PDB file of C-alpha atoms and ligand atoms in Angstrom:
ATOM      1  CA  MET A  20       0.000   0.000   0.000  1.00 47.00           C
ATOM      2  CA  THR A  21       2.744   2.410   1.002  1.00 61.00           C
ATOM      3  CA  ASP A  22       4.555   1.679  -2.247  1.00 69.00           C
ATOM      4  CA  ASP A  23       1.437   2.637  -4.189  1.00 89.00           C
ATOM      5  CA  ARG A  24       0.939   5.787  -2.205  1.00 94.00           C
ATOM      6  CA  TYR A  25       4.301   7.319  -3.105  1.00 94.00           C
ATOM      7  CA  SER A  26       4.722   5.719  -6.548  1.00 94.00           C
ATOM      8  CA  ARG A  27       4.637   9.043  -8.413  1.00 94.00           C
ATOM      9  CA  HIS A  28       7.731  10.165  -6.507  1.00 95.00           C
ATOM     10  CA  VAL A  29       9.410   6.812  -7.080  1.00 93.00           C
ATOM     11  CA  PHE A  30       8.812   7.159 -10.834  1.00 95.00           C
ATOM     12  CA  LEU A  31      10.872  10.361 -10.888  1.00 95.00           C
ATOM     13  CA  LYS A  32      14.394   9.436 -11.898  1.00 96.00           C
ATOM     14  CA  GLU A  33      15.890  12.108  -9.617  1.00 96.00           C
ATOM     15  CA  ILE A  34      14.074  10.635  -6.600  1.00 95.00           C
ATOM     16  CA  GLY A  35      13.390   6.945  -7.165  1.00 95.00           C
ATOM     17  CA  PRO A  36      12.912   4.448  -4.307  1.00 96.00           C
ATOM     18  CA  GLU A  37      16.074   5.614  -2.567  1.00 97.00           C
ATOM     19  CA  GLY A  38      14.990   9.257  -2.566  1.00 97.00           C
ATOM     20  CA  GLN A  39      11.536   8.358  -1.281  1.00 97.00           C
ATOM     21  CA  SER A  40      13.174   6.300   1.508  1.00 97.00           C
ATOM     22  CA  ARG A  41      15.197   9.355   2.440  1.00 98.00           C
ATOM     23  CA  ILE A  42      12.034  11.480   2.448  1.00 98.00           C
ATOM     24  CA  ALA A  43      10.446   8.865   4.723  1.00 97.00           C
ATOM     25  CA  ALA A  44      13.371   9.301   7.128  1.00 98.00           C
ATOM     26  CA  SER A  45      13.288  13.133   7.183  1.00 98.00           C
ATOM     27  CA  ARG A  46      11.928  15.116  10.102  1.00 98.00           C
ATOM     28  CA  VAL A  47      10.546  18.540   9.260  1.00 98.00           C
ATOM     29  CA  PHE A  48       9.764  21.472  11.550  1.00 98.00           C
ATOM     30  CA  ILE A  49       7.375  24.144  10.280  1.00 98.00           C
ATOM     31  CA  ILE A  50       7.143  27.430  12.146  1.00 98.00           C
ATOM     32  CA  GLY A  51       3.663  28.817  11.553  1.00 98.00           C
ATOM     33  CA  ALA A  52       0.382  27.122  10.603  1.00 98.00           C
ATOM     34  CA  GLY A  53      -0.887  30.031   8.531  1.00 98.00           C
ATOM     35  CA  GLY A  54      -1.162  30.768   4.812  1.00 97.00           C
ATOM     36  CA  VAL A  55       2.334  29.477   4.000  1.00 98.00           C
ATOM     37  CA  GLY A  56       2.696  26.818   6.711  1.00 98.00           C
ATOM     38  CA  CYS A  57      -0.613  25.040   5.983  1.00 98.00           C
ATOM     39  CA  PRO A  58       0.077  24.109   2.339  1.00 98.00           C
ATOM     40  CA  ALA A  59       3.723  23.285   3.101  1.00 98.00           C
ATOM     41  CA  ALA A  60       2.626  20.935   5.888  1.00 98.00           C
ATOM     42  CA  LEU A  61      -0.017  19.369   3.655  1.00 98.00           C
ATOM     43  CA  ALA A  62       2.457  18.586   0.860  1.00 98.00           C
ATOM     44  CA  LEU A  63       5.068  17.195   3.240  1.00 98.00           C
ATOM     45  CA  VAL A  64       2.668  14.982   5.172  1.00 98.00           C
ATOM     46  CA  GLU A  65       1.062  13.808   1.927  1.00 98.00           C
ATOM     47  CA  SER A  66       4.576  12.936   0.732  1.00 98.00           C
ATOM     48  CA  GLY A  67       5.261  10.712   3.735  1.00 97.00           C
ATOM     49  CA  VAL A  68       7.988  12.477   5.708  1.00 98.00           C
ATOM     50  CA  ALA A  69       9.093  10.723   8.925  1.00 98.00           C
ATOM     51  CA  SER A  70       7.489  13.315  11.181  1.00 98.00           C
ATOM     52  CA  LEU A  71       6.295  16.894  11.242  1.00 98.00           C
ATOM     53  CA  THR A  72       6.522  19.396  14.067  1.00 98.00           C
ATOM     54  CA  ILE A  73       4.238  22.394  13.592  1.00 98.00           C
ATOM     55  CA  ALA A  74       4.229  25.433  15.861  1.00 98.00           C
ATOM     56  CA  ASP A  75       1.734  28.270  16.096  1.00 98.00           C
ATOM     57  CA  ALA A  76       0.447  30.156  19.131  1.00 97.00           C
ATOM     58  CA  ASP A  77      -2.514  31.793  17.373  1.00 97.00           C
ATOM     59  CA  ALA A  78      -6.119  30.665  17.104  1.00 98.00           C
ATOM     60  CA  VAL A  79      -7.994  30.150  13.832  1.00 98.00           C
ATOM     61  CA  ASP A  80      -9.892  33.291  12.804  1.00 97.00           C
ATOM     62  CA  LEU A  81     -12.591  33.754  10.146  1.00 97.00           C
ATOM     63  CA  SER A  82     -10.296  35.984   8.048  1.00 96.00           C
ATOM     64  CA  ASN A  83      -7.704  33.150   7.881  1.00 96.00           C
ATOM     65  CA  LEU A  84      -9.937  30.707   6.031  1.00 97.00           C
ATOM     66  CA  PRO A  85      -9.415  31.893   2.412  1.00 96.00           C
ATOM     67  CA  ARG A  86      -5.673  31.152   2.652  1.00 97.00           C
ATOM     68  CA  GLN A  87      -4.967  28.818   5.533  1.00 98.00           C
ATOM     69  CA  ILE A  88      -6.126  25.667   3.794  1.00 98.00           C
ATOM     70  CA  LEU A  89      -5.989  23.239   6.722  1.00 98.00           C
ATOM     71  CA  HIS A  90      -8.478  25.153   8.875  1.00 98.00           C
ATOM     72  CA  THR A  91     -12.270  24.965   8.762  1.00 98.00           C
ATOM     73  CA  PRO A  92     -15.139  27.152  10.046  1.00 98.00           C
ATOM     74  CA  GLU A  93     -15.817  24.567  12.780  1.00 98.00           C
ATOM     75  CA  ARG A  94     -12.311  25.095  14.144  1.00 98.00           C
ATOM     76  CA  ILE A  95     -12.474  28.899  14.503  1.00 98.00           C
ATOM     77  CA  GLY A  96     -11.041  29.672  17.942  1.00 98.00           C
ATOM     78  CA  MET A  97      -8.959  26.470  18.047  1.00 98.00           C
ATOM     79  CA  ASN A  98      -5.173  26.732  18.163  1.00 98.00           C
ATOM     80  CA  LYS A  99      -3.836  26.759  14.585  1.00 98.00           C
ATOM     81  CA  ALA A 100      -1.204  24.065  15.095  1.00 98.00           C
ATOM     82  CA  GLN A 101      -3.839  21.803  16.652  1.00 98.00           C
ATOM     83  CA  SER A 102      -6.298  22.495  13.813  1.00 98.00           C
ATOM     84  CA  ALA A 103      -3.578  21.796  11.232  1.00 98.00           C
ATOM     85  CA  ALA A 104      -2.709  18.494  12.925  1.00 98.00           C
ATOM     86  CA  LEU A 105      -6.337  17.335  12.723  1.00 98.00           C
ATOM     87  CA  ALA A 106      -6.413  17.997   8.977  1.00 98.00           C
ATOM     88  CA  LEU A 107      -3.003  16.404   8.449  1.00 98.00           C
ATOM     89  CA  HIS A 108      -3.983  13.270  10.344  1.00 98.00           C
ATOM     90  CA  ALA A 109      -7.016  12.894   8.085  1.00 98.00           C
ATOM     91  CA  VAL A 110      -4.814  13.158   4.985  1.00 96.00           C
ATOM     92  CA  ASN A 111      -2.069  10.784   6.118  1.00 97.00           C
ATOM     93  CA  PRO A 112      -2.372   9.143   9.542  1.00 97.00           C
ATOM     94  CA  ASP A 113       1.001   7.403   9.032  1.00 97.00           C
ATOM     95  CA  VAL A 114       2.914  10.638   9.645  1.00 98.00           C
ATOM     96  CA  PRO A 115       3.205  11.652  13.314  1.00 98.00           C
ATOM     97  CA  VAL A 116       2.533  15.350  13.825  1.00 98.00           C
ATOM     98  CA  LYS A 117       3.822  17.123  16.917  1.00 98.00           C
ATOM     99  CA  VAL A 118       1.765  20.164  17.884  1.00 98.00           C
ATOM    100  CA  VAL A 119       3.452  23.155  19.534  1.00 98.00           C
ATOM    101  CA  ARG A 120       0.907  25.654  20.828  1.00 98.00           C
ATOM    102  CA  ASP A 121       3.360  28.088  22.430  1.00 93.00           C
ATOM    103  CA  PHE A 122       5.043  31.072  20.871  1.00 92.00           C
ATOM    104  CA  VAL A 123       8.461  29.782  19.806  1.00 93.00           C
ATOM    105  CA  ASP A 124      11.091  32.031  21.330  1.00 92.00           C
ATOM    106  CA  GLU A 125      14.762  31.492  20.573  1.00 92.00           C
ATOM    107  CA  ALA A 126      15.334  28.839  23.263  1.00 94.00           C
ATOM    108  CA  LYS A 127      12.226  26.911  22.237  1.00 95.00           C
ATOM    109  CA  LEU A 128      13.249  27.120  18.560  1.00 96.00           C
ATOM    110  CA  LEU A 129      16.652  25.655  19.325  1.00 96.00           C
ATOM    111  CA  ASP A 130      15.053  22.908  21.345  1.00 96.00           C
ATOM    112  CA  LEU A 131      12.539  21.936  18.639  1.00 97.00           C
ATOM    113  CA  ALA A 132      14.923  22.330  15.700  1.00 97.00           C
ATOM    114  CA  ARG A 133      17.493  20.026  17.287  1.00 96.00           C
ATOM    115  CA  ASP A 134      15.319  16.969  16.606  1.00 95.00           C
ATOM    116  CA  CYS A 135      14.521  17.937  13.002  1.00 98.00           C
ATOM    117  CA  ASP A 136      16.428  17.825   9.729  1.00 98.00           C
ATOM    118  CA  ILE A 137      14.749  20.628   7.806  1.00 98.00           C
ATOM    119  CA  ILE A 138      13.201  23.821   9.177  1.00 98.00           C
ATOM    120  CA  ILE A 139      10.605  25.749   7.191  1.00 98.00           C
ATOM    121  CA  ASP A 140      10.091  29.236   8.516  1.00 98.00           C
ATOM    122  CA  ALA A 141       6.539  30.156   7.561  1.00 98.00           C
ATOM    123  CA  SER A 142       6.183  32.750  10.303  1.00 96.00           C
ATOM    124  CA  ASP A 143       4.880  36.252   9.706  1.00 89.00           C
ATOM    125  CA  ASN A 144       7.498  38.344  11.450  1.00 91.00           C
ATOM    126  CA  PHE A 145      11.173  39.230  11.175  1.00 91.00           C
ATOM    127  CA  ARG A 146      11.874  38.517  14.828  1.00 92.00           C
ATOM    128  CA  THR A 147      11.034  34.841  14.383  1.00 94.00           C
ATOM    129  CA  ARG A 148      12.823  34.703  11.005  1.00 95.00           C
ATOM    130  CA  HIS A 149      16.033  35.917  12.570  1.00 95.00           C
ATOM    131  CA  ALA A 150      15.639  33.564  15.538  1.00 96.00           C
ATOM    132  CA  SER A 151      15.091  30.577  13.227  1.00 96.00           C
ATOM    133  CA  ASN A 152      18.126  31.631  11.183  1.00 97.00           C
ATOM    134  CA  ARG A 153      20.295  31.658  14.308  1.00 96.00           C
ATOM    135  CA  ALA A 154      18.912  28.278  15.435  1.00 97.00           C
ATOM    136  CA  ALA A 155      19.437  26.653  12.017  1.00 97.00           C
ATOM    137  CA  LYS A 156      22.938  28.083  11.761  1.00 96.00           C
ATOM    138  CA  ALA A 157      23.900  27.045  15.303  1.00 96.00           C
ATOM    139  CA  LEU A 158      22.594  23.496  14.747  1.00 97.00           C
ATOM    140  CA  ARG A 159      23.809  23.262  11.122  1.00 97.00           C
ATOM    141  CA  LYS A 160      20.398  22.437   9.679  1.00 97.00           C
ATOM    142  CA  VAL A 161      18.617  23.256   6.435  1.00 98.00           C
ATOM    143  CA  LEU A 162      16.446  26.386   6.662  1.00 98.00           C
ATOM    144  CA  ILE A 163      13.818  27.336   4.106  1.00 98.00           C
ATOM    145  CA  SER A 164      12.357  30.776   4.697  1.00 98.00           C
ATOM    146  CA  ALA A 165       9.113  31.405   2.803  1.00 98.00           C
ATOM    147  CA  SER A 166       6.792  34.389   2.788  1.00 96.00           C
ATOM    148  CA  SER A 167       4.115  36.063   0.724  1.00 96.00           C
ATOM    149  CA  VAL A 168       2.651  39.556   0.599  1.00 94.00           C
ATOM    150  CA  ARG A 169       0.266  41.120  -1.938  1.00 96.00           C
ATOM    151  CA  TYR A 170       1.168  39.241  -5.181  1.00 97.00           C
ATOM    152  CA  SER A 171       4.705  38.343  -4.226  1.00 97.00           C
ATOM    153  CA  VAL A 172       6.452  35.197  -3.020  1.00 98.00           C
ATOM    154  CA  GLN A 173       9.887  35.202  -1.430  1.00 97.00           C
ATOM    155  CA  LEU A 174      11.762  31.988  -0.806  1.00 98.00           C
ATOM    156  CA  ALA A 175      15.295  31.721   0.568  1.00 97.00           C
ATOM    157  CA  VAL A 176      17.014  28.358   1.008  1.00 98.00           C
ATOM    158  CA  PHE A 177      19.984  27.908   3.343  1.00 97.00           C
ATOM    159  CA  ASP A 178      21.916  24.694   3.815  1.00 97.00           C
ATOM    160  CA  PHE A 179      24.036  25.093   6.921  1.00 97.00           C
ATOM    161  CA  ARG A 180      25.014  21.407   7.126  1.00 96.00           C
ATOM    162  CA  ASN A 181      28.446  22.039   5.648  1.00 88.00           C
ATOM    163  CA  GLY A 182      30.665  25.081   5.388  1.00 82.00           C
ATOM    164  CA  ASN A 183      29.585  28.603   6.186  1.00 85.00           C
ATOM    165  CA  PRO A 184      27.192  29.844   3.512  1.00 93.00           C
ATOM    166  CA  ALA A 185      25.421  33.206   3.577  1.00 96.00           C
ATOM    167  CA  CYS A 186      22.645  33.312   6.174  1.00 97.00           C
ATOM    168  CA  TYR A 187      19.344  35.176   6.480  1.00 96.00           C
ATOM    169  CA  GLN A 188      21.000  37.932   8.512  1.00 95.00           C
ATOM    170  CA  CYS A 189      23.598  38.474   5.737  1.00 96.00           C
ATOM    171  CA  THR A 190      20.769  39.258   3.324  1.00 91.00           C
ATOM    172  CA  PHE A 191      18.202  40.906   5.583  1.00 91.00           C
ATOM    173  CA  PRO A 192      20.064  42.679   8.422  1.00 87.00           C
ATOM    174  CA  GLU A 193      17.941  42.689  11.537  1.00 80.00           C
ATOM    175  CA  ASP A 194      18.416  46.406  12.210  1.00 70.00           C
ATOM    176  CA  ASP A 195      16.901  47.751   9.015  1.00 56.00           C
ATOM    177  CA  ALA A 196      14.223  45.105   8.674  1.00 57.00           C
ATOM    178  CA  THR A 197      10.876  46.592   7.783  1.00 67.00           C
ATOM    179  CA  ASP A 198       8.246  44.083   8.738  1.00 69.00           C
ATOM    180  CA  VAL A 199       5.777  43.919   5.853  1.00 69.00           C
ATOM    181  CA  LYS A 200       2.891  41.727   6.942  1.00 70.00           C
ATOM    182  CA  ALA A 201       0.129  40.316   4.819  1.00 66.00           C
ATOM    183  CA  SER A 202      -2.193  41.065   7.741  1.00 72.00           C
ATOM    184  CA  GLN A 203      -1.609  44.767   7.056  1.00 77.00           C
ATOM    185  CA  THR A 204      -0.909  44.940   3.312  1.00 87.00           C
ATOM    186  CA  GLY A 205      -3.216  42.248   1.973  1.00 93.00           C
ATOM    187  CA  VAL A 206      -2.339  39.160  -0.032  1.00 95.00           C
ATOM    188  CA  MET A 207      -4.012  37.319  -2.892  1.00 96.00           C
ATOM    189  CA  ALA A 208      -5.160  34.018  -1.383  1.00 96.00           C
ATOM    190  CA  PRO A 209      -3.421  31.549  -3.760  1.00 98.00           C
ATOM    191  CA  VAL A 210      -0.108  33.399  -3.445  1.00 98.00           C
ATOM    192  CA  THR A 211       0.333  32.104   0.113  1.00 98.00           C
ATOM    193  CA  SER A 212      -0.177  28.526  -1.079  1.00 98.00           C
ATOM    194  CA  ILE A 213       2.289  29.023  -3.935  1.00 98.00           C
ATOM    195  CA  ALA A 214       4.866  30.135  -1.346  1.00 98.00           C
ATOM    196  CA  GLY A 215       4.109  27.149   0.899  1.00 98.00           C
ATOM    197  CA  MET A 216       4.187  24.654  -1.943  1.00 98.00           C
ATOM    198  CA  MET A 217       7.496  26.070  -3.231  1.00 98.00           C
ATOM    199  CA  ALA A 218       8.949  25.636   0.261  1.00 98.00           C
ATOM    200  CA  ALA A 219       7.623  22.067   0.446  1.00 98.00           C
ATOM    201  CA  GLU A 220       9.042  21.144  -2.952  1.00 98.00           C
ATOM    202  CA  GLU A 221      12.493  22.389  -2.047  1.00 98.00           C
ATOM    203  CA  ALA A 222      12.294  20.611   1.337  1.00 98.00           C
ATOM    204  CA  LEU A 223      11.384  17.349  -0.405  1.00 98.00           C
ATOM    205  CA  LYS A 224      14.219  17.686  -2.923  1.00 98.00           C
ATOM    206  CA  ILE A 225      16.720  18.260  -0.133  1.00 98.00           C
ATOM    207  CA  ALA A 226      15.204  15.430   1.931  1.00 98.00           C
ATOM    208  CA  ALA A 227      15.544  13.130  -1.099  1.00 98.00           C
ATOM    209  CA  GLY A 228      19.253  13.916  -1.274  1.00 98.00           C
ATOM    210  CA  LEU A 229      19.199  16.352  -4.178  1.00 97.00           C
ATOM    211  CA  THR A 230      20.910  19.746  -4.186  1.00 95.00           C
ATOM    212  CA  PRO A 231      18.338  22.052  -5.758  1.00 96.00           C
ATOM    213  CA  VAL A 232      19.452  25.253  -7.486  1.00 96.00           C
ATOM    214  CA  SER A 233      17.543  27.190  -4.846  1.00 97.00           C
ATOM    215  CA  VAL A 234      20.159  26.386  -2.173  1.00 97.00           C
ATOM    216  CA  GLY A 235      22.002  29.595  -1.329  1.00 97.00           C
ATOM    217  CA  SER A 236      19.516  31.609  -3.370  1.00 97.00           C
ATOM    218  CA  LEU A 237      16.630  33.982  -2.928  1.00 97.00           C
ATOM    219  CA  LEU A 238      13.706  33.287  -5.263  1.00 98.00           C
ATOM    220  CA  ILE A 239      11.201  36.061  -5.870  1.00 98.00           C
ATOM    221  CA  LEU A 240       8.018  35.433  -7.808  1.00 98.00           C
ATOM    222  CA  ASP A 241       5.729  38.304  -8.800  1.00 98.00           C
ATOM    223  CA  THR A 242       2.377  36.784  -9.688  1.00 98.00           C
ATOM    224  CA  LEU A 243       1.042  40.005 -11.255  1.00 97.00           C
ATOM    225  CA  SER A 244       3.693  39.996 -13.996  1.00 98.00           C
ATOM    226  CA  TRP A 245       4.651  36.298 -13.516  1.00 98.00           C
ATOM    227  CA  GLU A 246       8.253  37.403 -13.435  1.00 98.00           C
ATOM    228  CA  PHE A 247      10.584  35.084 -11.598  1.00 98.00           C
ATOM    229  CA  THR A 248      13.926  36.171 -10.191  1.00 98.00           C
ATOM    230  CA  ARG A 249      16.632  34.009  -8.642  1.00 97.00           C
ATOM    231  CA  MET A 250      19.607  35.657  -7.043  1.00 96.00           C
ATOM    232  CA  LYS A 251      22.578  34.065  -5.344  1.00 97.00           C
ATOM    233  CA  LEU A 252      22.887  35.096  -1.703  1.00 96.00           C
ATOM    234  CA  ALA A 253      26.172  36.724  -0.769  1.00 96.00           C
ATOM    235  CA  SER A 254      27.853  36.447   2.616  1.00 95.00           C
ATOM    236  CA  ASP A 255      28.209  39.669   4.574  1.00 95.00           C
ATOM    237  CA  PRO A 256      31.760  39.704   6.046  1.00 95.00           C
ATOM    238  CA  ASP A 257      30.409  41.753   8.985  1.00 94.00           C
ATOM    239  CA  CYS A 258      27.464  39.441   9.702  1.00 96.00           C
ATOM    240  CA  PRO A 259      27.344  38.848  13.481  1.00 95.00           C
ATOM    241  CA  VAL A 260      25.470  35.529  13.101  1.00 95.00           C
ATOM    242  CA  CYS A 261      28.014  34.097  10.649  1.00 95.00           C
ATOM    243  CA  ALA A 262      30.835  35.293  12.946  1.00 95.00           C
ATOM    244  CA  LYS A 263      29.292  33.633  16.003  1.00 94.00           C
ATOM    245  CA  TYR A 264      28.527  30.233  14.464  1.00 90.00           C
ATOM    246  CA  ARG A 265      31.382  29.911  11.997  1.00 79.00           C
TER     247      ARG A 265
HETATM  248 ZN1  LIG B   7      25.270  35.712   7.992  1.00 54.88          ZN
END
């Protein structure tokens, strides 16, 4: 049965049975069960990862429903990570989902990330993005940072397992970070799912043992013009995070 379930991955020559076995051994941690985190979690659990940890301290709200595809009207008021886990269990009960209902501060992030292989930051604020960058760098994990506002997707992929590649802080210094939130600027509903699905695809490639071209890059997709930009991330020689965890 399991073989049937994942056969479309196994058919892919880049993945094959070995890649799918690696996916089945990969533990993923998603920060945020919102517009980006929900679709990413869905794709990863559908794809049979070893386990998923999902963290969100917020409760489901009516205005979330057009984008946050794991939540339902019946679950308004329920914690988002808990609501997501219910939906994920229905889709694939073979994948254990750990629910984290607390706000993930830096210490908690480090604690949760330690037991995972790939971290997807689907949070909605720069404070958490920088904290997850520091945790991933300190623990030498893979970090995929995905966000969406208006008609725009941003995806940055960092592989800290080897060497000392550019980090999130190198590209987006914490001091001059202007927090642009979809909750204030608006976002076209499918754009959040595109961001989440892009993050999930890159996570699955890395889990399968591939080295996607996105590693060490920032991908920007503008869905109004459908222009796609990929730029290589450069290390900042003065980056305090890179200096600390070199
Ligand atoms: Zn850095």
